mmCIF file of C-alpha atoms in Angstrom:
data_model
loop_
_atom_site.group_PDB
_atom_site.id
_atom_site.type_symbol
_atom_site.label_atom_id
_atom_site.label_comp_id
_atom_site.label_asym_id
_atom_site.label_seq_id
_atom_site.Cartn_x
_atom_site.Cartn_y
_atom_site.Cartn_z
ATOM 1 C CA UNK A 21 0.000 0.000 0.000
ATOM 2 C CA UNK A 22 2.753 2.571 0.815
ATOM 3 C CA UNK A 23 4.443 1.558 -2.329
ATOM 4 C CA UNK A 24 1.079 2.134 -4.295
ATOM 5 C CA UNK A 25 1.424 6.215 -2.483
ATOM 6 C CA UNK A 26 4.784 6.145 -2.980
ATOM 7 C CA UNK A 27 4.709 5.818 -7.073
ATOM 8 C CA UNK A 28 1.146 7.774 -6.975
ATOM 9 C CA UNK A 29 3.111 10.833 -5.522
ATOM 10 C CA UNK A 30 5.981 10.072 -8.205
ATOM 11 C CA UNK A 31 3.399 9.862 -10.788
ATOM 12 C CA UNK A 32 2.833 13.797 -11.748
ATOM 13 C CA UNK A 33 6.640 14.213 -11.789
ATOM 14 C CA UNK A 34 7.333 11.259 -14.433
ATOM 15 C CA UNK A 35 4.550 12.894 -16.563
ATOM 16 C CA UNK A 36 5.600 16.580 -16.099
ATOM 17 C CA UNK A 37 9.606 15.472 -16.877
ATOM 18 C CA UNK A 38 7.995 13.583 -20.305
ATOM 19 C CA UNK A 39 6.128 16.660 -20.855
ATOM 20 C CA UNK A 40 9.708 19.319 -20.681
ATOM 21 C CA UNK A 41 11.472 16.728 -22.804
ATOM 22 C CA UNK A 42 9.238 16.908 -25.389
ATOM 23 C CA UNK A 43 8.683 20.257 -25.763
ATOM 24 C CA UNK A 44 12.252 20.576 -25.557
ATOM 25 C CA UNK A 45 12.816 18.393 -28.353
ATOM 26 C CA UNK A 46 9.720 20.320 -30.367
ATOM 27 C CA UNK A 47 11.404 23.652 -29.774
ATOM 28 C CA UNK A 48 14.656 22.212 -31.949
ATOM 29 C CA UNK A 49 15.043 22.592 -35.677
ATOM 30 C CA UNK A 50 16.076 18.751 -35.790
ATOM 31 C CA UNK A 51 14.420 16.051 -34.044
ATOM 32 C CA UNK A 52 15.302 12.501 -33.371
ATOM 33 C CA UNK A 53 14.731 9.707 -35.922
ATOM 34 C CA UNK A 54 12.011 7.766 -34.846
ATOM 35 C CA UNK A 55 12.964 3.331 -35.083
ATOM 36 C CA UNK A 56 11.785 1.636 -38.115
ATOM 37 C CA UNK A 57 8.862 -0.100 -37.889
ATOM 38 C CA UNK A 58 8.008 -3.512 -39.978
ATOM 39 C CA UNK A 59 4.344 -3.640 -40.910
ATOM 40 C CA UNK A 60 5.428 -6.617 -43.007
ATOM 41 C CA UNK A 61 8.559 -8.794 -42.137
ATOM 42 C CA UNK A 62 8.200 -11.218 -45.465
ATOM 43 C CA UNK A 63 7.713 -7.969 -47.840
ATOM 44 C CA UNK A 64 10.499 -6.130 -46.477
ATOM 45 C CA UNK A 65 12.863 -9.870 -46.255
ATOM 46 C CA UNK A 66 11.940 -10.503 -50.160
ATOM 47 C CA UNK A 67 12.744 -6.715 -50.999
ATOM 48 C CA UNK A 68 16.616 -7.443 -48.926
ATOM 49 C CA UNK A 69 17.092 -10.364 -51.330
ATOM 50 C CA UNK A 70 16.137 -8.148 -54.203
ATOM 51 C CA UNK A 71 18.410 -5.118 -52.911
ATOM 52 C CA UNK A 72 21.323 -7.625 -52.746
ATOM 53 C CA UNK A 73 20.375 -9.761 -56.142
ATOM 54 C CA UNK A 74 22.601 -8.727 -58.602
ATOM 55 C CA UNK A 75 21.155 -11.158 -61.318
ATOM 56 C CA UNK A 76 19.150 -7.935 -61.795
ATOM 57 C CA UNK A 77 21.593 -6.195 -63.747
ATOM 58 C CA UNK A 78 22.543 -7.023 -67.586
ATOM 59 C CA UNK A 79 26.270 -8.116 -65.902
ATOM 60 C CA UNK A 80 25.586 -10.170 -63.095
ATOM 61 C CA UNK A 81 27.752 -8.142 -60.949
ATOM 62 C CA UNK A 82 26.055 -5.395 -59.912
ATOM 63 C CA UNK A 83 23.404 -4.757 -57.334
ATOM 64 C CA UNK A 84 21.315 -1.772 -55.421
ATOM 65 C CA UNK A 85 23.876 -2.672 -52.655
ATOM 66 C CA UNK A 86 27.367 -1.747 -55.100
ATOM 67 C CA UNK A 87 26.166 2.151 -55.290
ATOM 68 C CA UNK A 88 24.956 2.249 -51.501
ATOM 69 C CA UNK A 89 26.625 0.017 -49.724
ATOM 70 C CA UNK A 90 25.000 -0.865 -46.485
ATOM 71 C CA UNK A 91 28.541 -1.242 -44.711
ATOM 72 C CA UNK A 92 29.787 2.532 -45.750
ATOM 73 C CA UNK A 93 26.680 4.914 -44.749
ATOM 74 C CA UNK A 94 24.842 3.571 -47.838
ATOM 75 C CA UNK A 95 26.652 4.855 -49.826
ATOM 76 C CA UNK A 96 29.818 3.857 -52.756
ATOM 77 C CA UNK A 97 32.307 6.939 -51.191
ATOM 78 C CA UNK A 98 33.499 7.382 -54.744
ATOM 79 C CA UNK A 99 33.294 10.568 -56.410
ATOM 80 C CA UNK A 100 30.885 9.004 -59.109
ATOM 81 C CA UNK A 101 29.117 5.694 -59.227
ATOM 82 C CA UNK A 102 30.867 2.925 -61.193
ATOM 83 C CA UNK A 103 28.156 0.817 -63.431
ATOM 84 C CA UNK A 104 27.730 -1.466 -66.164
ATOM 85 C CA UNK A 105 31.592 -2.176 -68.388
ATOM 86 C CA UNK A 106 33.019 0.523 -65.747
ATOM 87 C CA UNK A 107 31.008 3.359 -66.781
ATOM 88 C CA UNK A 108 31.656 6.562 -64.218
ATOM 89 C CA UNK A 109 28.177 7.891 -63.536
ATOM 90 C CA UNK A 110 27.350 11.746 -64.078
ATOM 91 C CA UNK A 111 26.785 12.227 -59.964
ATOM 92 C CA UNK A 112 27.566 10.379 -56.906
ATOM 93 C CA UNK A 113 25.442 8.117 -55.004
ATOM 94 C CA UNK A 114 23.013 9.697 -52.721
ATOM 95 C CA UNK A 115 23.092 7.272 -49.034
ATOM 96 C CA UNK A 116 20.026 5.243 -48.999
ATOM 97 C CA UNK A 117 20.041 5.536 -45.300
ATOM 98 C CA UNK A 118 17.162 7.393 -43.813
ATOM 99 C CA UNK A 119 15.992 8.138 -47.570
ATOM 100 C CA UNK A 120 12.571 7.334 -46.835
ATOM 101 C CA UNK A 121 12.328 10.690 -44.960
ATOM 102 C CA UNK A 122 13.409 12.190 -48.306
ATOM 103 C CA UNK A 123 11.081 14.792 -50.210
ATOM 104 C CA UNK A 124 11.923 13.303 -52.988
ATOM 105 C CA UNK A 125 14.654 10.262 -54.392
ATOM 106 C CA UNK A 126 17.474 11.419 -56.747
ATOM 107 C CA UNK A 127 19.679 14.564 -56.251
ATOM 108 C CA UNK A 128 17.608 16.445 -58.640
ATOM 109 C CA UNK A 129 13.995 14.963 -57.259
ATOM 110 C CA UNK A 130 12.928 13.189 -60.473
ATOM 111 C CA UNK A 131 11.020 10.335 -58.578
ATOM 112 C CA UNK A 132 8.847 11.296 -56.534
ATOM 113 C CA UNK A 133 9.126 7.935 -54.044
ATOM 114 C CA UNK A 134 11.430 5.057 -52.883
ATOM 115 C CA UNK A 135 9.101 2.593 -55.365
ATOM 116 C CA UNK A 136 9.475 5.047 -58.578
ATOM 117 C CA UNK A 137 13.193 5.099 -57.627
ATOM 118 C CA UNK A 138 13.906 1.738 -57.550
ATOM 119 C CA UNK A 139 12.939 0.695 -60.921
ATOM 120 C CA UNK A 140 14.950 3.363 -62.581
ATOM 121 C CA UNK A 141 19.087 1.723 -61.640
ATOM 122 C CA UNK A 142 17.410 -1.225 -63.360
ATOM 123 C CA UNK A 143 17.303 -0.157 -66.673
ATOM 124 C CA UNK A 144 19.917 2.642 -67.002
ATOM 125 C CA UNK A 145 22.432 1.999 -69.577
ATOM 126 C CA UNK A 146 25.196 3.646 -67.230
ATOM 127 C CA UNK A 147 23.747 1.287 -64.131
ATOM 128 C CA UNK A 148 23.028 -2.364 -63.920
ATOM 129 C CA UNK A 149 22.004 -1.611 -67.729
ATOM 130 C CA UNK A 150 19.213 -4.471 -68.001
ATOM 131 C CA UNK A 151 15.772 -3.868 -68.517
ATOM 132 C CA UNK A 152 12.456 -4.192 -67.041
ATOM 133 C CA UNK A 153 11.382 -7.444 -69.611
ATOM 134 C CA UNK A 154 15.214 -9.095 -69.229
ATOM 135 C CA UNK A 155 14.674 -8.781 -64.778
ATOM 136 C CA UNK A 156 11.251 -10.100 -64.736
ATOM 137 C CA UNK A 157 12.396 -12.921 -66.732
ATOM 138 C CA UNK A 158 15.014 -13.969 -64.177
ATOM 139 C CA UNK A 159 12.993 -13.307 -61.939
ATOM 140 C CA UNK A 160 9.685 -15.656 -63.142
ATOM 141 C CA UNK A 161 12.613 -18.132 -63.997
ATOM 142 C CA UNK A 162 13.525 -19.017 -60.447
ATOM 143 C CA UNK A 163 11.220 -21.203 -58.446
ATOM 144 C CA UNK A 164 12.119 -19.871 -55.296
ATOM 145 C CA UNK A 165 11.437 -16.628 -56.355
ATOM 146 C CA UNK A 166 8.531 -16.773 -58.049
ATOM 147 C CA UNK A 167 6.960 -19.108 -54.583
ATOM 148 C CA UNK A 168 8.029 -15.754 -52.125
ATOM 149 C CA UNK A 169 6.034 -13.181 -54.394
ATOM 150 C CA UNK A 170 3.124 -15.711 -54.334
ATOM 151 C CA UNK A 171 3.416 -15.592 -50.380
ATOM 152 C CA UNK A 172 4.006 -11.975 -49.821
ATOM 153 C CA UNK A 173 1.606 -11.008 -52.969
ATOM 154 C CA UNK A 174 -0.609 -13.204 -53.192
ATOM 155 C CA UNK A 175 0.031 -14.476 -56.885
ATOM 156 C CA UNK A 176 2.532 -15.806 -58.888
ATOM 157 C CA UNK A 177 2.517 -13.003 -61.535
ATOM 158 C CA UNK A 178 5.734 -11.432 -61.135
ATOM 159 C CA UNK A 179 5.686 -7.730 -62.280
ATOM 160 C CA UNK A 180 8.037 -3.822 -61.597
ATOM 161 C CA UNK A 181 4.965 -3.181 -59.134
ATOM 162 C CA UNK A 182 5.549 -6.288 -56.856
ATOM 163 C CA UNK A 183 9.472 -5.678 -56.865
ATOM 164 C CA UNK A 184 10.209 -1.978 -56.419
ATOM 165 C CA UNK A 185 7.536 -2.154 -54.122
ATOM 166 C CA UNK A 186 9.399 -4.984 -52.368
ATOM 167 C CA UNK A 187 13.008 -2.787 -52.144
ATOM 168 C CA UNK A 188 10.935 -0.134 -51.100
ATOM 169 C CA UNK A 189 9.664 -2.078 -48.112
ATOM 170 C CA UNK A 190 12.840 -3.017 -47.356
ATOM 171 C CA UNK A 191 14.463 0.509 -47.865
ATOM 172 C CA UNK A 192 12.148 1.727 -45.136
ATOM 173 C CA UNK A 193 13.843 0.132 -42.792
ATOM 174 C CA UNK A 194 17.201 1.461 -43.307
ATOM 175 C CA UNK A 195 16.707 4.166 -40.556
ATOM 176 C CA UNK A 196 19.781 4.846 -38.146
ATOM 177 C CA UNK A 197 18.253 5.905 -34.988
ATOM 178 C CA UNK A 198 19.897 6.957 -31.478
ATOM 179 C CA UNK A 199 22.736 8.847 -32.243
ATOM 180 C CA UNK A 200 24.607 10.822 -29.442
ATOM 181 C CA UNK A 201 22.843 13.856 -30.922
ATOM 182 C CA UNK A 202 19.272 12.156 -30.572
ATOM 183 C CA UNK A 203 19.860 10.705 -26.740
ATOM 184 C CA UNK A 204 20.728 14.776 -25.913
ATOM 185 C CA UNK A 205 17.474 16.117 -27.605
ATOM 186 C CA UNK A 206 15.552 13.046 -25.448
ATOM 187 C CA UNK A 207 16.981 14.796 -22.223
ATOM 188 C CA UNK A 208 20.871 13.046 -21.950
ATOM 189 C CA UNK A 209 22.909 16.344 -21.233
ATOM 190 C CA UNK A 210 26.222 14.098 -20.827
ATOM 191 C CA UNK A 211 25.835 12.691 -24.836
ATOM 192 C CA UNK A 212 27.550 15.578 -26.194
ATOM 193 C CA UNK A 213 30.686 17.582 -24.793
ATOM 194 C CA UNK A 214 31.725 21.341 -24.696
ATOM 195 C CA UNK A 215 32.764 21.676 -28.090
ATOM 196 C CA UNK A 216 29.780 19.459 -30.131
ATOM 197 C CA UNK A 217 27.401 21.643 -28.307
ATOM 198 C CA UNK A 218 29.832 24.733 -29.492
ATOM 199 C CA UNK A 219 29.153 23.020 -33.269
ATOM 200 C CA UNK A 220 25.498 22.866 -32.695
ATOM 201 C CA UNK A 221 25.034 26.042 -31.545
ATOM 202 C CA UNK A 222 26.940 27.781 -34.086
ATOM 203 C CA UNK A 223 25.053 25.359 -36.573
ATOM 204 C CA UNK A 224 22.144 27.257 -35.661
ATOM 205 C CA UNK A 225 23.151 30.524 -35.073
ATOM 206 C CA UNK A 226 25.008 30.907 -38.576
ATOM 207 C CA UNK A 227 21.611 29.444 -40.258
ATOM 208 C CA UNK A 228 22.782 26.453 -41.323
ATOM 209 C CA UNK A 229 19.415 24.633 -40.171
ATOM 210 C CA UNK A 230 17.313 27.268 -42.727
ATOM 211 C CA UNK A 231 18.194 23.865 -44.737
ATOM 212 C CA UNK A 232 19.191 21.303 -42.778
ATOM 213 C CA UNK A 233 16.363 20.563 -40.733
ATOM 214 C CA UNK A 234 13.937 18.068 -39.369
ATOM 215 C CA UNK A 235 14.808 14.108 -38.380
ATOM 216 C CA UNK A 236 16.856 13.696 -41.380
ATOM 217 C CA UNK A 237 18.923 17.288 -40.878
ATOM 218 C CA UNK A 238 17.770 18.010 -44.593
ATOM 219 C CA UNK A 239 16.481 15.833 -47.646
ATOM 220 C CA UNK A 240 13.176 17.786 -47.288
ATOM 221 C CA UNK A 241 13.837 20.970 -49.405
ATOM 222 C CA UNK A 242 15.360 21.581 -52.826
ATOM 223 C CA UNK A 243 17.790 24.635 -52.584
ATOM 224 C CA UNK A 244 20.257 26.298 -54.876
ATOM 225 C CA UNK A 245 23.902 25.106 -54.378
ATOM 226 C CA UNK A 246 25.512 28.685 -54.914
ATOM 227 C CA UNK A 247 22.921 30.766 -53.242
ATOM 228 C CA UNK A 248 25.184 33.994 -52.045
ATOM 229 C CA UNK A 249 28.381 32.793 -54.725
ATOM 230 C CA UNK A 250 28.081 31.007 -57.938
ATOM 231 C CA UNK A 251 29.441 27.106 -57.258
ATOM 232 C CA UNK A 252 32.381 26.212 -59.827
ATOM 233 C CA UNK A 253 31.852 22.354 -60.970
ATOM 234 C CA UNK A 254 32.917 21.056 -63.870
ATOM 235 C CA UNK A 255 30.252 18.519 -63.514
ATOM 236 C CA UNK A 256 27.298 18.868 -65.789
ATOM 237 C CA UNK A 257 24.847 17.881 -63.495
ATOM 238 C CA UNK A 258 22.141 20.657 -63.800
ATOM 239 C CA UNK A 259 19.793 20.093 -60.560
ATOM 240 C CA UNK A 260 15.813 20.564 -60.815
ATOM 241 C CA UNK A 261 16.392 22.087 -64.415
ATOM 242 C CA UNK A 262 16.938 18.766 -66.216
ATOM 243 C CA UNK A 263 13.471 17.647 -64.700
ATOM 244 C CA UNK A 264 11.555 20.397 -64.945
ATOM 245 C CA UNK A 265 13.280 22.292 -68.052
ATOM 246 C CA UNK A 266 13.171 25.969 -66.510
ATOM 247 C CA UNK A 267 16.171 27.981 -66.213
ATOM 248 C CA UNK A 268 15.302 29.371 -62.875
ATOM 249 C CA UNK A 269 15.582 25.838 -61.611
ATOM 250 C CA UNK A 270 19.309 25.400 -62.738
ATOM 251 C CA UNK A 271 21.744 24.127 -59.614
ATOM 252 C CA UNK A 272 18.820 23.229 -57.497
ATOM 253 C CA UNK A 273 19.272 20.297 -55.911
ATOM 254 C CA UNK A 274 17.594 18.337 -52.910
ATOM 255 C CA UNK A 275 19.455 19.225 -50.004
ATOM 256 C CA UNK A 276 20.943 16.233 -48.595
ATOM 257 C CA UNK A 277 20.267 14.832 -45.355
ATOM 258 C CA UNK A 278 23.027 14.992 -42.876
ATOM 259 C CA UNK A 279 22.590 12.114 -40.731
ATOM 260 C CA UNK A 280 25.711 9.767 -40.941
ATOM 261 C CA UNK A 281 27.399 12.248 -42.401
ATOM 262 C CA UNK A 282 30.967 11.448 -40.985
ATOM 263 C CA UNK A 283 30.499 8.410 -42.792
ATOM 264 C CA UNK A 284 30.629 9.049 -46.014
ATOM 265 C CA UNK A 285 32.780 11.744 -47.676
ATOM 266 C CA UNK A 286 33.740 13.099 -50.473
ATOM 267 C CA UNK A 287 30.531 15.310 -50.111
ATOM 268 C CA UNK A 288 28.204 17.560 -52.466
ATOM 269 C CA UNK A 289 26.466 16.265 -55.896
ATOM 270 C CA UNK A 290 29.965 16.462 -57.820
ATOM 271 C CA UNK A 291 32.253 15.210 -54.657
ATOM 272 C CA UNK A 292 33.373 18.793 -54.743
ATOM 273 C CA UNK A 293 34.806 18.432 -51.130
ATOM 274 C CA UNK A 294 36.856 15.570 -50.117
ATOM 275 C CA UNK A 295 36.871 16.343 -46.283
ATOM 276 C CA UNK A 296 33.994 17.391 -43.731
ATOM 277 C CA UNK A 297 36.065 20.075 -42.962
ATOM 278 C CA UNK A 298 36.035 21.711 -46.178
ATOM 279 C CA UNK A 299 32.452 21.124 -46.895
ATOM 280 C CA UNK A 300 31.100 23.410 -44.000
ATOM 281 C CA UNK A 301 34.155 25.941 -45.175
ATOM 282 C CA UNK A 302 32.746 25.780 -48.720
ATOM 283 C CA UNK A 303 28.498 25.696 -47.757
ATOM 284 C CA UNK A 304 29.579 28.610 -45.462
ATOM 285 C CA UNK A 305 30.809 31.009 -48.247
ATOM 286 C CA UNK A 306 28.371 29.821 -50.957
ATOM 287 C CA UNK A 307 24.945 29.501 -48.588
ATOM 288 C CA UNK A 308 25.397 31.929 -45.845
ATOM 289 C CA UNK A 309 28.358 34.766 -46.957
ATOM 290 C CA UNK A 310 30.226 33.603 -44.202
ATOM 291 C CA UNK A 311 33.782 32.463 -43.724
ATOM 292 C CA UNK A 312 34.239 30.407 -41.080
ATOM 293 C CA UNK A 313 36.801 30.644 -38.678
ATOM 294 C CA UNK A 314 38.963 27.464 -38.197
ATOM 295 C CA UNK A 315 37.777 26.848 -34.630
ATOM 296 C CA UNK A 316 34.388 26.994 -36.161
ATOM 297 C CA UNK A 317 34.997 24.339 -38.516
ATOM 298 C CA UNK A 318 36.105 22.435 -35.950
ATOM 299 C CA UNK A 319 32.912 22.561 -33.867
ATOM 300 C CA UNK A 320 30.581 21.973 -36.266
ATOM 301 C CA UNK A 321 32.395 19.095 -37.669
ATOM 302 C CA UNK A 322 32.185 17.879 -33.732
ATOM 303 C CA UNK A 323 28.723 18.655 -33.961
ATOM 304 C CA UNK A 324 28.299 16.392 -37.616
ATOM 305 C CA UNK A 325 30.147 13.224 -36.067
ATOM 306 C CA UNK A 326 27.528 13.327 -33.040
ATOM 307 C CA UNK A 327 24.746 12.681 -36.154
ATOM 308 C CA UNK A 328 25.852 9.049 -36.772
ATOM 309 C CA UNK A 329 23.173 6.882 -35.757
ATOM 310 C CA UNK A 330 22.974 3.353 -35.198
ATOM 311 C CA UNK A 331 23.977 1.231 -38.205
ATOM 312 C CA UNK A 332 21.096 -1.316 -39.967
ATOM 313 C CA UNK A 333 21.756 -4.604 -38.321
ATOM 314 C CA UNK A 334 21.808 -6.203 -42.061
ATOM 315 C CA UNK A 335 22.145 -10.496 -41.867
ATOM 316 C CA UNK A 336 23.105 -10.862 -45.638
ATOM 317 C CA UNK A 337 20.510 -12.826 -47.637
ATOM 318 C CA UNK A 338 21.056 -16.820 -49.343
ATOM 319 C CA UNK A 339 19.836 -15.588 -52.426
ATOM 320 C CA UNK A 340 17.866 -18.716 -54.374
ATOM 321 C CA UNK A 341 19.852 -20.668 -57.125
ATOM 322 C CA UNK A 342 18.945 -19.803 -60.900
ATOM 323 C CA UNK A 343 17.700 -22.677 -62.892
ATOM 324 C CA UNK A 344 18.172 -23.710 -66.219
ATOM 325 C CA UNK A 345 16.314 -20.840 -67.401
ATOM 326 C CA UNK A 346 17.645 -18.183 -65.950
ATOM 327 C CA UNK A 347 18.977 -16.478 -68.634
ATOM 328 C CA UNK A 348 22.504 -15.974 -68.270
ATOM 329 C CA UNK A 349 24.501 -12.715 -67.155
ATOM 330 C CA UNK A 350 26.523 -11.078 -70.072
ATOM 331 C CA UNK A 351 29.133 -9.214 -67.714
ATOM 332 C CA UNK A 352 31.289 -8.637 -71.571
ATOM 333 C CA UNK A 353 30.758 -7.750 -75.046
#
């Protein structure tokens, strides 16, 4: 009974310490990543095996997992994508991590979900440089395949909708929640020290998180890369414009979330920075007008590593065996 009175008495000051974190946390520009949560384990385990399947591309070689690589932030840390014959893509790889909280997929926004993104890899020339006809057909060609759609789906009909629907199931999931940053928004003062706090503040302060806001720390807007200073790229890459054809959308790209960031340099659309450091330097004189002392740099770099979440847990699929069938990979002329 006098433990009943005890916790009753305890009880308001649980509710009113919940009630301070979380409008401490609301009165933030970034908030913490919420866990990933399966609606549908065999969906999201068939659209692993597809993310990993590299009988998807014309070569054999190449899979959704070669450009972001689940074991390096999720993405290929190379200054362009390498596809099909060793073509060098136009534009690095954008981290799958956390893309789900993306406005939309691609640099310049051209799908407008993780499903419409997934199908596109597939049949680029420059990619895995198959085609839609050529991956259903391995696909429908192996038993074991063809039995998990049924289950998950329903039918045996194998079509674009049932896979990129799959890897987008699966793509959900790739969420890296509880970083250092996260426990000290949920109320752990002693998750960050002197100078990440430093970072964070002058993070805000300078206006960096006009941009880079929200769970992700960006990925939600499209902005101009040059805003105060033209950018110098040789890269032709031309941003919103080569979706929506208007000049006054030229160099606007989706800002990219900075979650993991540490993880997974060189950094902007053309891998224009090869260090953290120099990325804040450069988005500090292009984006704001301001030039950033060194001990500035320094801090907010701090403040960036803090934004590394924890990892996808990722137990690497058995793939199922091709039959005689399968039509064969042509990896060479």
């Amino acid at each position: 009974m006098k433990s009943l009175r005890y916790f009753s008495m305890l009880l308001p000051l649980f509710m009113a310490t919940s009630v301070h974190a979380a409008a401490a946390i609301q009165s933030e520009p970034i908030q913490p990543i919420p866990k990933a949560v399966v609606k549908n384990p065999a969906m999201v385990e068939l659209g692993k095996k597809l993310f990993f399947e590299p009988r998807l591309s014309k070569s054999g070689f190449i899979s959704c997992n070669s450009c972001h690589n689940l074991s390096t932030g999720g993405s290929d840390n190379l200054s362009s994508s390498i596809g099909d014959h060793w073509q060098q893509g136009p534009i690095r790889s954008p981290s799958v991590l956390n893309s789900s909280m993306n406005v939309a997929q691609f640099w310049d926004g051209r799908a407008k979900s993780l499903q419409e993104q997934a199908s596109g890899p597939i049949a680029n020339p420059k990619e895995m440089a198959s085609n839609h006809v050529l991956a259903l057909d391995v696909l429908r060609s192996i038993p074991a395949y063809v039995n998990e759609f049924n289950q998950v789906f329903g039918r045996k009909q194998i079509t674009m909708q049932e896979v990129t629907q799959a890897i987008a199931a699966f793509e959900e999931t790739l969420v890296t929640p509880d970083s250092r940053f996260d426990q000290w928004l949920k109320g752990n003062k002693k998750a960050l020290n002197t100078q990440e706090l430093r970072g964070y503040q002058t993070f805000k302060t300078a206006g960096c998180v006009a941009c880079h806001n929200g769970p992700a720390v960006g990925g939600n807007s499209f902005q101009k890369m040059g805003l105060v200073s033209p950018y110098q790229t040789s890269n032709p890459a031309q941003g919103r414009a080569g979706v929506t054809g208007k000049d006054a959308d030229r160099m606007l790209f989706k800002v990219p979330s900075l979650r993991n960031v540490a993880l997974r340099a060189p950094y902007f659309h053309d891998a224009g920075a090869p260090t953290l450091e120099a990325a804040v330097s450069t988005m500090g004189q292009l984006q704001l007008g301001r030039q950033f002392s060194t001990q500035e740099v320094s801090d907010i770099v701090a403040f960036l590593h803090t934004l590394t979440g924890k990892q996808p847990q990722i137990v690497l699929p058995t793939l199922p065996a091709s039959s005689n069938n399968t039509p064969r990979p042509t990896p060479f002329n």
